[in-house]
Amino acid sequence: MGKLWFGVLGPLAAQHQGAAIPLVGDRRRVLLATLLLHAGAPVATDRLIDALWTGEPPRLARQALHNQVKRLRDVLGDEVAARLGTAADGYLLDLADEELDIRLFAALESAGRKAAESADWERAADLSAEALALWRGEPLSDVPERPEFTDAAEHWRARRLQAERLRLDALHHLGRHADLPGPLAELIREHPLDEGLRGQLMLALFLGNRQAEALAVFDETRRILVDQLGIEPGPQLRRLHQRILRADSTLALHRTSTVVSRSAATTPQRPDASAATAAERSVPQQLPATIRHFVGRTDQLEALEAVSRAERAGEHASTVLTIDGTAGVGKTALAVHWAHRAAYRFPDGQLYTNLRGFDPSSGPAAPAEALHRFLTALGVAPQRIPAGLEDRAALYRSATAGRRMLIILDNAHDAGQVRPLLPGSSGCLVLVTSRVRLAGLVASDGAQPLALDRLTAEEARQLLDRRLGPQRTADEAAVEQLAQLCARLPLALNITAARALTEPGRPLAELTADLREASGRDRLDAFSAGDAATDARAVFSWSYRKLSADAATLFRLLGGHPGPDISEAAAASLFGRGPAATRRLLDELVHAHLLSRLPGPRYTFHDLLRAYAAELVAEYEDEWRAAMLRAHDHYLHTAHQAALRISAGRTALALGDPQPGTLPEDIPDGKRAHAWFEAEHAVLIGLIEQAGRAGLDVHAWQLPWAVAEYLDRLGRFAEIVATQRTAMTAADRLGDRVAQAHAYGSLGRALIQLGEYREGLAQLTRSLEVQRELGDEPQQALTHTAIAHMHAMRGEHEDALQHGELALELCRRTGHLSGQGIALNVVGWCHTQLGEYDKARDCCRESLELSRTMGNRTAEGAALDSLGEVHHHLGDFAEAADSYRQAADLRMELRHFQHAAASLTRLGETAVAAGDLAAARRAWAEALAILDGLDHPDAAVLRTRLRDLPSGA
């Protein structure tokens, strides 16, 4: 293919073979821009539809989108259009780094930053200048406005500023001070409040023998900051000013402090055959949002800098630092604020997790859970993540080996929770925050402790000034009293400031008087008791007491919900009063700053607020027990309905009637079912744990049954194992043999997917024994099918055939036609692997006919795929290709993406056997787009096969 290039950093542009490609039509330009911003990754159909039609989309929106894609392909031309393929429920534009300006910009900027870290300033200057030369104007300036484009433009403008900073920093180190004032002045015009840029300008002027001009810049800076923000310049700028006043000759050695953070929009990487290798190519950017009203903490920030400098200098200092202090003192704020400042020093990414060390509703996060999230962020496919804690920790250490990463472990419970999450590489810096002193980490792991105390009186005043404005805080006596009543805790100060902002006309002295005069448990002298929960409780109760009776009840009940968030519909069932009334109460809680609204709408609150609400609900045991039963019934009945929508072949459970006041959600189709499961994933896992702890044994086995199929399609087999173990314990307590059969069977199937064949087979055997006892022959057949699948995975096709035939015999004896279709396909597949193609063809054809008759579309797709395999081995390549294509299309329609990719892969193999290499390339490219969208490890193998096809194909 000739040279191809696309441009986003300016008006939308495209070139092929050096000639511009005309981009006509607003919708096509929006479509192309959206695909370019996500180049190398699949973009969901719904997302593209939302971008193309800002109002109500057309009735046949998917077909309309397909037409737009076809027109775009026509405009791009055949060679270029080959890069625009289908993906999992969407489309993907596959481009190399040098073919897209934002990718090339990111690569050049990254290389420049690495050159700077190794003090190769000439190269850093050249690379950053080359990156900046890619800019042609405002990003996507000629494309119709969309929120995503606005966000992208802002992101790349920030990246441009980082590159400018890097170039100027390099010029400074090269001693080219005369080249600096002009570009710095231009940047300052764009960013007049950036003290870092003004400091660079002052230094450049001073080193260029322009001391008076450097001092004038400081005077101008101070005037602007005081006039516009009511604040003085920061300590770094003030120190530089003093040194310039003294004509400090050592400033010639001074290195300006720049903030060059690595962008979240790094070049998408692709998984390799090895899980650890795949992790090496993923650059996570998990830092929470920067803290808007951060003040003070100068000594602590300098301590963090010292640890970072020592680690980078190779002084064998500890790479683990603990930040401990009372609840609400700002441990997380300090860690996140510093992390954003230092992120550029860790080019391999940043990881963050809240370990929920003191969460009263769900308990501390299991280290295995945190490792799963970290490994996924590092590029390890879910199917490759081991089930055991030790194995996960070992893979994590391999994935982080040789990398420079910043890792924040927030809200840790104890040293034992943290140790599995420590990387083995000295190139990583780990920040651990906790409400307790983690002496064990200090003693045995060489961690450096940093104790965080309350804000100083001046820092507390600065925080209130920033939140409320200098006019509101002019009453110095009221501000001083408020700071004292809040014990100078950032959490209490921020909550009180938020309350003041909701009543802008009320003098601060009145709010302070209310706070001072509270009595009983809400007395504010609790703030000085030194106990974190008591400190927070007094402030929370101030808002809580002002709630209506119903809103107070809902707030308490939310404290028992496992979180991390809750939907409006689920909150209605939890409260038991209907959606309209619940919505009003949720709005009241949001207005009182006791709850935060998320998109969805969904709702969440800070973990300290959750602790306070949980403490309250514990005092209302009967009220909470009734609400908990409603909540579990809500999720169980909704999940059961969703499970049947995504897998029509499953036999429904016999659920009990939901509690009065419970309003399960309506799940009309498979698409809605997938969306619901995705939104409620974390909640469902927490509910299953809660049901097990609370002795809700029926829910504790039925809810895992409902979520198992969804988790299976995600490849989250470790989660299936965990939830089914809870189900198994509940079923055993109940002595319910039906429940035991389900739990043993689901657990066994998941274990087999994780390669735990011995235990998996043992659990399937237990399930089979119970099913025989119950006389449930259709379920016995399904278990034999699962055992046959295990043997097939191990290449034991004779054993697989034996269990497939047992399954078929049971289904025929009971007249279970849908089961016969499944079993016939298993038997046919086994005959194929054994070279018995005529038998295989007869079985698969019969399976296909039965599956279509019974409307079992999943089984129909499997039978079509098996027929393709049979025809391929018989040399009927046209028949094989037709069967594979039908199977792939049907599986895509059913959202069985992994199976669709398998059918397309085999379609490509048939095309190779038939000598049609172009068709093979098309099929494998389509399969690869799906596997990349799933982050599946097989993608690496398929990519190699595509690369090895002759170039003329």
Tab-separated table of C-alpha atoms in Angstrom, residues 197 294 324 353 553 573 621 659 699 792 819 861 887:
chain	number	residue	atom	x	y	z
A	197	LEU	CA	5.894	29.169	32.602
A	294	PHE	CA	-5.636	21.486	47.181
A	324	ASP	CA	-1.051	7.602	57.373
A	353	THR	CA	-7.111	1.238	43.480
A	553	THR	CA	-34.564	6.828	55.898
A	573	SER	CA	-36.936	-1.073	45.542
A	621	GLU	CA	-32.297	-3.522	62.320
A	659	GLN	CA	-41.216	-8.708	48.707
A	699	HIS	CA	-30.498	-15.450	46.974
A	792	ALA	CA	-12.022	-32.062	23.886
A	819	GLY	CA	-30.727	-30.882	24.262
A	861	GLY	CA	-24.562	-21.290	15.306
A	887	ALA	CA	-22.164	-19.258	11.727
